[in-house]
Amino acid sequence: MSEVFVVPNMLTATLGFAVFLLGAKMTRKVRFLREFNIPEPVTGGLIAAALFALYTFVSGTSLSFETAVRDYFLVLFFAGIGLNARLADLFSGGRILALLLVLTLATIIVQNIVGMAGAVVFGFPTKTGVLLGSASLIGGHGTAIAWAPNVAAMTGLAGAPELGVAMATLGLIAASLVGGPIAKYLIAKNDLKATSTEEGDVVGVPFEEEHEVTEISHVTLMRVMLSLHIAIIGGYILHGILEELGLMLPLFVPCLIVAIVSSNLRPVFLPKAPPVARTPTLAVISEFALGIFLAISLMTLDISTLSSAGPAILVTVGVQTVTAVALVVWVLFYMLGRNYNAAVLASGFAGFSLGATPTAIANMTAVTKRYGPAPIAFVVLPLVSAFFVDIANAIVIQTIVNF
């Protein structure tokens, strides 16, 4: 058995900063990465993951990263999304939200059909298809690990956990790489332009404005961080209440909700207070938090799990990726109105359906940094991925496993 070196949180964060800066430098140097909207932390994170895997192979020492610091950046980011949300956006996005809910359910069903077909073709038990489908893709690593014992018990497949983890890992990589090119294709083909008249950026500052931002100071940073932390504290309280009621949601969901409520009540109770929502400071902090979260998430991927990725996994991931791209390009984009917001959401939905919510947001951030803001996309997509997908996915998977 190989030795295990535990990387403490401080070092994990430090490596995350370096990995993100590597990706940022490459994005600015390599035109291809910029043209196809590949998120900065994806480039650096995947390079780092490969280097860490090489180190493990050569030295025989496995790396185990402490990730509490990563989870802090996640809730910080979603609190920032909540502070930027306006009730008018939520009301105007009602139709989009409903359509995304329907498309999410359709995606879950289609992924499992493809997964079961792959299982049959490659000689796996049919029910294993959920691990080649929505349990690992739209569900991610956590859902795959949670369902693997059930699938193993029902099918007798001893390698179910490894199968699910490998599928989720490849899905996350695919999700990080396809969203940006999808948006580029749709925007260029349909000659789309950002239509938002809102001032300020939701996440990140456009590349061409990075050296022009002058409104950020230690005071604005402190003000925004205070607002974010107040929302997060409220999120922790709400999370505890929801747990007592038996409703299990990721911590970032109640933080998002509290931030939305506090941001919309702020003008009522503090009408003369300096602004926080949609300011350059909040945009920069949000992008910083998302970038570090995703950089750490990708650099800590255990690529060695892909050693078990035989033809069944590789072919199925390929088919699932092509199917997801076809779904967002030929169905979602048209259903959402064939406009700029639809193109941004297409990039996000591709990242979400194959990987995870932060991947989706990173895809959309890379797109909006280049083409312009799409505020409603950053509010609507997290609501779908946070509230709906886990419940719908569990129902569909349970139905297939018990059938």
Short mmCIF file of C-alpha atoms in Angstrom, two decimals, residues 81-391:
data_model
loop_
_atom_site.label_atom_id
_atom_site.label_comp_id
_atom_site.label_asym_id
_atom_site.label_seq_id
_atom_site.Cartn_x
_atom_site.Cartn_y
_atom_site.Cartn_z
CA ILE A 81 -24.64 35.45 -6.46
CA GLY A 82 -27.47 35.98 -3.97
CA LEU A 83 -26.44 39.56 -3.18
CA ASN A 84 -26.56 40.33 -6.90
CA ALA A 85 -30.03 38.84 -7.37
CA ARG A 86 -32.98 41.16 -7.71
CA LEU A 87 -36.57 40.05 -7.26
CA ALA A 88 -37.41 41.55 -10.65
CA ASP A 89 -34.91 39.10 -12.20
CA LEU A 90 -36.51 36.18 -10.40
CA PHE A 91 -40.01 37.17 -11.52
CA SER A 92 -38.95 37.82 -15.10
CA GLY A 93 -37.07 34.51 -15.10
CA GLY A 94 -40.10 32.46 -14.07
CA ARG A 95 -40.68 31.09 -17.57
CA ILE A 96 -36.98 30.31 -18.02
CA LEU A 97 -36.90 28.60 -14.63
CA ALA A 98 -39.90 26.40 -15.53
CA LEU A 99 -38.37 25.43 -18.88
CA LEU A 100 -35.04 24.57 -17.24
CA LEU A 101 -36.83 22.35 -14.73
CA VAL A 102 -38.46 20.41 -17.56
CA LEU A 103 -35.20 20.17 -19.49
CA THR A 104 -33.35 18.99 -16.37
CA LEU A 105 -35.80 16.13 -15.87
CA ALA A 106 -35.54 15.24 -19.57
CA THR A 107 -31.74 15.28 -19.32
CA ILE A 108 -31.80 12.91 -16.33
CA ILE A 109 -33.99 10.46 -18.21
CA VAL A 110 -31.94 10.65 -21.42
CA GLN A 111 -28.66 10.19 -19.54
CA ASN A 112 -29.95 7.02 -17.93
CA ILE A 113 -31.24 5.67 -21.24
CA VAL A 114 -27.79 6.23 -22.76
CA GLY A 115 -26.16 4.77 -19.64
CA MET A 116 -28.27 1.61 -19.69
CA ALA A 117 -27.65 1.17 -23.41
CA GLY A 118 -23.92 1.45 -22.73
CA ALA A 119 -24.18 -1.10 -19.92
CA VAL A 120 -25.96 -3.59 -22.17
CA VAL A 121 -23.53 -3.09 -25.08
CA PHE A 122 -20.47 -3.61 -22.88
CA GLY A 123 -21.84 -6.52 -20.88
CA PHE A 124 -22.66 -4.82 -17.57
CA PRO A 125 -25.92 -5.42 -15.69
CA THR A 126 -28.59 -3.08 -17.07
CA LYS A 127 -29.13 -1.31 -13.73
CA THR A 128 -25.46 -0.33 -13.76
CA GLY A 129 -26.56 2.18 -16.37
CA VAL A 130 -27.42 4.72 -13.66
CA LEU A 131 -23.70 4.91 -12.80
CA LEU A 132 -22.97 5.45 -16.49
CA GLY A 133 -25.78 8.00 -16.52
CA SER A 134 -27.30 10.63 -14.25
CA ALA A 135 -25.95 9.32 -10.93
CA SER A 136 -22.40 10.17 -12.02
CA LEU A 137 -22.97 12.99 -14.50
CA ILE A 138 -25.70 15.39 -13.47
CA GLY A 139 -25.35 13.98 -9.93
CA GLY A 140 -21.57 14.23 -9.69
CA HIS A 141 -19.11 12.41 -7.45
CA GLY A 142 -21.25 12.63 -4.31
CA THR A 143 -24.33 11.07 -5.91
CA ALA A 144 -22.26 8.39 -7.65
CA ILE A 145 -20.60 7.37 -4.38
CA ALA A 146 -23.93 7.43 -2.54
CA TRP A 147 -25.71 5.16 -5.05
CA ALA A 148 -22.83 2.79 -5.85
CA PRO A 149 -23.48 0.45 -2.85
CA ASN A 150 -27.16 0.13 -3.84
CA VAL A 151 -26.22 -0.68 -7.42
CA ALA A 152 -23.58 -3.16 -6.24
CA ALA A 153 -26.10 -4.89 -3.97
CA MET A 154 -28.71 -5.13 -6.72
CA THR A 155 -26.36 -6.24 -9.50
CA GLY A 156 -23.45 -7.94 -7.74
CA LEU A 157 -20.99 -5.62 -9.50
CA ALA A 158 -18.03 -5.33 -7.12
CA GLY A 159 -16.45 -2.38 -8.93
CA ALA A 160 -19.51 -0.15 -8.82
CA PRO A 161 -17.89 2.64 -6.73
CA GLU A 162 -14.84 2.82 -9.00
CA LEU A 163 -17.09 2.85 -12.06
CA GLY A 164 -19.15 5.75 -10.72
CA VAL A 165 -16.15 7.82 -9.62
CA ALA A 166 -14.34 7.35 -12.94
CA MET A 167 -17.47 8.32 -14.85
CA ALA A 168 -18.02 11.41 -12.67
CA THR A 169 -14.38 12.47 -13.08
CA LEU A 170 -14.47 12.24 -16.87
CA GLY A 171 -17.85 13.96 -16.89
CA LEU A 172 -16.48 16.89 -14.86
CA ILE A 173 -13.56 17.27 -17.25
CA ALA A 174 -15.90 17.20 -20.26
CA ALA A 175 -18.22 19.72 -18.57
CA SER A 176 -15.32 22.11 -18.07
CA LEU A 177 -14.31 21.98 -21.71
CA VAL A 178 -17.52 22.00 -23.79
CA GLY A 179 -19.54 24.88 -22.29
CA GLY A 180 -17.40 27.72 -23.64
CA PRO A 181 -17.18 26.41 -27.23
CA ILE A 182 -20.96 25.86 -27.25
CA ALA A 183 -21.58 29.52 -26.36
CA LYS A 184 -19.02 30.71 -28.91
CA TYR A 185 -20.74 28.68 -31.65
CA LEU A 186 -24.24 29.87 -30.78
CA ILE A 187 -23.25 33.52 -30.35
CA ALA A 188 -21.27 33.63 -33.59
CA LYS A 189 -23.82 31.70 -35.66
CA ASN A 190 -26.76 33.84 -34.52
CA ASP A 191 -24.85 37.14 -34.22
CA LEU A 192 -25.99 37.58 -30.62
CA LYS A 193 -25.26 40.52 -28.33
CA ALA A 194 -25.66 41.04 -24.60
CA THR A 195 -28.99 42.77 -24.02
CA SER A 196 -28.82 43.49 -20.29
CA THR A 197 -29.09 47.19 -19.45
CA GLU A 198 -28.01 46.63 -15.85
CA GLU A 199 -24.95 48.48 -14.67
CA GLY A 200 -22.15 46.50 -13.16
CA ASP A 201 -20.92 42.96 -13.56
CA VAL A 202 -22.45 39.95 -11.85
CA VAL A 203 -19.31 37.79 -11.73
CA GLY A 204 -15.89 38.93 -12.84
CA VAL A 205 -14.64 41.94 -14.73
CA PRO A 206 -14.34 41.79 -18.55
CA PHE A 207 -10.81 41.13 -19.81
CA GLU A 208 -10.52 44.54 -21.47
CA GLU A 209 -11.52 46.33 -18.23
CA GLU A 210 -9.24 44.43 -15.82
CA HIS A 211 -6.72 47.29 -15.67
CA GLU A 212 -9.31 50.06 -15.61
CA VAL A 213 -11.22 49.24 -12.43
CA THR A 214 -10.63 52.06 -9.94
CA GLU A 215 -13.60 51.67 -7.59
CA ILE A 216 -12.08 48.92 -5.46
CA SER A 217 -10.45 49.86 -2.16
CA HIS A 218 -9.83 48.29 1.21
CA VAL A 219 -13.07 49.93 2.40
CA THR A 220 -15.21 48.49 -0.42
CA LEU A 221 -13.57 45.09 0.09
CA MET A 222 -14.36 45.19 3.80
CA ARG A 223 -17.94 46.31 3.17
CA VAL A 224 -18.61 43.54 0.66
CA MET A 225 -16.93 40.84 2.77
CA LEU A 226 -19.00 41.90 5.78
CA SER A 227 -22.21 41.62 3.74
CA LEU A 228 -21.16 38.23 2.41
CA HIS A 229 -20.31 36.89 5.86
CA ILE A 230 -23.57 38.12 7.34
CA ALA A 231 -25.42 36.26 4.58
CA ILE A 232 -23.33 33.13 5.20
CA ILE A 233 -24.02 33.23 8.95
CA GLY A 234 -27.72 33.52 8.16
CA GLY A 235 -27.29 30.63 5.73
CA TYR A 236 -25.81 28.44 8.47
CA ILE A 237 -28.76 29.23 10.72
CA LEU A 238 -31.28 28.49 7.96
CA HIS A 239 -29.41 25.30 7.08
CA GLY A 240 -29.76 24.09 10.67
CA ILE A 241 -33.49 24.88 10.70
CA LEU A 242 -34.02 23.03 7.42
CA GLU A 243 -32.10 20.02 8.76
CA GLU A 244 -34.35 19.95 11.83
CA LEU A 245 -37.33 19.87 9.45
CA GLY A 246 -35.79 16.96 7.57
CA LEU A 247 -34.90 18.92 4.43
CA MET A 248 -31.32 18.15 3.42
CA LEU A 249 -29.82 20.74 1.09
CA PRO A 250 -26.19 21.69 0.33
CA LEU A 251 -25.00 24.51 2.57
CA PHE A 252 -24.61 26.92 -0.34
CA VAL A 253 -28.38 26.80 -1.02
CA PRO A 254 -29.55 28.46 2.24
CA CYS A 255 -26.62 30.90 1.93
CA LEU A 256 -27.90 31.82 -1.53
CA ILE A 257 -31.45 32.26 -0.22
CA VAL A 258 -30.44 34.44 2.73
CA ALA A 259 -28.24 36.56 0.47
CA ILE A 260 -31.11 37.12 -1.99
CA VAL A 261 -33.46 38.16 0.83
CA SER A 262 -30.94 40.44 2.55
CA SER A 263 -29.92 42.11 -0.71
CA ASN A 264 -33.51 42.95 -1.62
CA LEU A 265 -34.33 44.20 1.89
CA ARG A 266 -31.18 46.32 2.12
CA PRO A 267 -32.59 49.30 0.11
CA VAL A 268 -35.71 49.27 2.29
CA PHE A 269 -34.00 49.31 5.69
CA LEU A 270 -30.69 50.93 4.70
CA PRO A 271 -31.61 53.28 1.85
CA LYS A 272 -28.55 55.49 2.32
CA ALA A 273 -26.03 52.67 2.74
CA PRO A 274 -23.29 52.41 0.08
CA PRO A 275 -24.14 49.82 -2.59
CA VAL A 276 -22.85 46.27 -2.47
CA ALA A 277 -24.82 44.48 -5.21
CA ARG A 278 -23.43 44.62 -8.74
CA THR A 279 -20.38 46.59 -7.77
CA PRO A 280 -16.90 45.92 -9.22
CA THR A 281 -15.75 44.83 -5.77
CA LEU A 282 -18.41 42.14 -5.44
CA ALA A 283 -17.80 41.03 -9.03
CA VAL A 284 -14.09 40.57 -8.34
CA ILE A 285 -14.64 38.77 -5.02
CA SER A 286 -17.21 36.46 -6.62
CA GLU A 287 -14.87 35.55 -9.46
CA PHE A 288 -11.99 35.11 -7.03
CA ALA A 289 -14.01 32.72 -4.85
CA LEU A 290 -15.32 30.72 -7.80
CA GLY A 291 -11.90 30.57 -9.41
CA ILE A 292 -10.16 29.23 -6.32
CA PHE A 293 -12.97 26.76 -5.59
CA LEU A 294 -12.82 25.33 -9.09
CA ALA A 295 -9.02 25.36 -9.22
CA ILE A 296 -8.84 23.36 -5.99
CA SER A 297 -11.65 21.03 -7.11
CA LEU A 298 -9.93 20.19 -10.39
CA MET A 299 -6.38 20.00 -9.10
CA THR A 300 -7.51 17.53 -6.40
CA LEU A 301 -9.20 15.21 -8.89
CA ASP A 302 -7.78 11.73 -8.44
CA ILE A 303 -6.88 10.97 -12.04
CA SER A 304 -5.68 7.53 -10.96
CA THR A 305 -9.35 6.56 -10.75
CA LEU A 306 -9.37 6.76 -14.53
CA SER A 307 -7.03 3.76 -14.70
CA SER A 308 -10.17 1.64 -14.53
CA ALA A 309 -11.79 3.66 -17.33
CA GLY A 310 -12.05 0.96 -19.95
CA PRO A 311 -13.80 1.21 -23.30
CA ALA A 312 -17.24 1.12 -21.66
CA ILE A 313 -16.62 4.30 -19.66
CA LEU A 314 -14.74 6.16 -22.38
CA VAL A 315 -17.28 5.41 -25.10
CA THR A 316 -20.24 6.13 -22.84
CA VAL A 317 -18.79 9.47 -21.69
CA GLY A 318 -18.23 10.36 -25.34
CA VAL A 319 -21.82 9.53 -26.25
CA GLN A 320 -23.16 11.35 -23.17
CA THR A 321 -21.13 14.45 -24.07
CA VAL A 322 -22.36 14.46 -27.67
CA THR A 323 -25.92 13.97 -26.43
CA ALA A 324 -25.61 16.85 -23.93
CA VAL A 325 -24.21 19.17 -26.59
CA ALA A 326 -27.01 18.25 -28.99
CA LEU A 327 -29.60 18.82 -26.26
CA VAL A 328 -28.42 22.32 -25.37
CA VAL A 329 -27.75 23.41 -28.96
CA TRP A 330 -30.86 22.01 -30.66
CA VAL A 331 -33.40 21.99 -27.83
CA LEU A 332 -32.52 24.24 -24.88
CA PHE A 333 -31.25 27.17 -26.96
CA TYR A 334 -34.42 27.21 -29.08
CA MET A 335 -36.80 26.71 -26.16
CA LEU A 336 -35.22 29.61 -24.26
CA GLY A 337 -35.67 32.02 -27.14
CA ARG A 338 -32.50 31.79 -29.28
CA ASN A 339 -31.11 34.95 -27.66
CA TYR A 340 -27.91 35.87 -25.81
CA ASN A 341 -29.23 34.72 -22.43
CA ALA A 342 -30.14 31.38 -24.00
CA ALA A 343 -26.59 30.99 -25.33
CA VAL A 344 -25.08 31.75 -21.91
CA LEU A 345 -27.48 29.32 -20.23
CA ALA A 346 -26.60 26.70 -22.85
CA SER A 347 -22.94 26.89 -21.80
CA GLY A 348 -23.96 26.66 -18.15
CA PHE A 349 -26.42 23.82 -18.63
CA ALA A 350 -23.78 21.78 -20.47
CA GLY A 351 -21.43 22.24 -17.52
CA PHE A 352 -24.14 21.44 -15.01
CA SER A 353 -25.53 18.38 -16.80
CA LEU A 354 -22.12 16.75 -17.24
CA GLY A 355 -20.38 18.05 -14.13
CA ALA A 356 -21.49 20.35 -11.33
CA THR A 357 -23.06 23.72 -10.58
CA PRO A 358 -19.74 25.55 -10.01
CA THR A 359 -18.53 24.23 -13.38
CA ALA A 360 -21.67 25.64 -14.98
CA ILE A 361 -21.13 29.04 -13.37
CA ALA A 362 -17.46 29.03 -14.40
CA ASN A 363 -18.49 28.34 -18.00
CA MET A 364 -20.99 31.21 -17.94
CA THR A 365 -18.46 33.53 -16.29
CA ALA A 366 -15.91 32.87 -19.02
CA VAL A 367 -18.56 33.64 -21.65
CA THR A 368 -19.88 36.84 -20.04
CA LYS A 369 -16.37 38.18 -19.39
CA ARG A 370 -15.90 38.19 -23.15
CA TYR A 371 -19.35 38.95 -24.55
CA GLY A 372 -21.20 40.89 -21.84
CA PRO A 373 -23.48 40.38 -18.81
CA ALA A 374 -26.40 38.00 -18.50
CA PRO A 375 -27.54 38.55 -14.88
CA ILE A 376 -30.62 36.34 -14.93
CA ALA A 377 -28.60 33.27 -15.98
CA PHE A 378 -26.53 33.42 -12.79
CA VAL A 379 -29.66 33.40 -10.62
CA VAL A 380 -31.89 30.94 -12.45
CA LEU A 381 -29.42 28.10 -13.11
CA PRO A 382 -28.24 27.70 -9.47
CA LEU A 383 -31.88 27.59 -8.33
CA VAL A 384 -32.56 24.71 -10.72
CA SER A 385 -29.40 22.81 -9.87
CA ALA A 386 -29.77 23.34 -6.12
CA PHE A 387 -33.45 22.73 -5.45
CA PHE A 388 -34.64 20.40 -8.16
CA VAL A 389 -31.98 18.17 -9.59
CA ASP A 390 -31.15 16.03 -6.54
CA ILE A 391 -34.81 15.25 -5.87
#
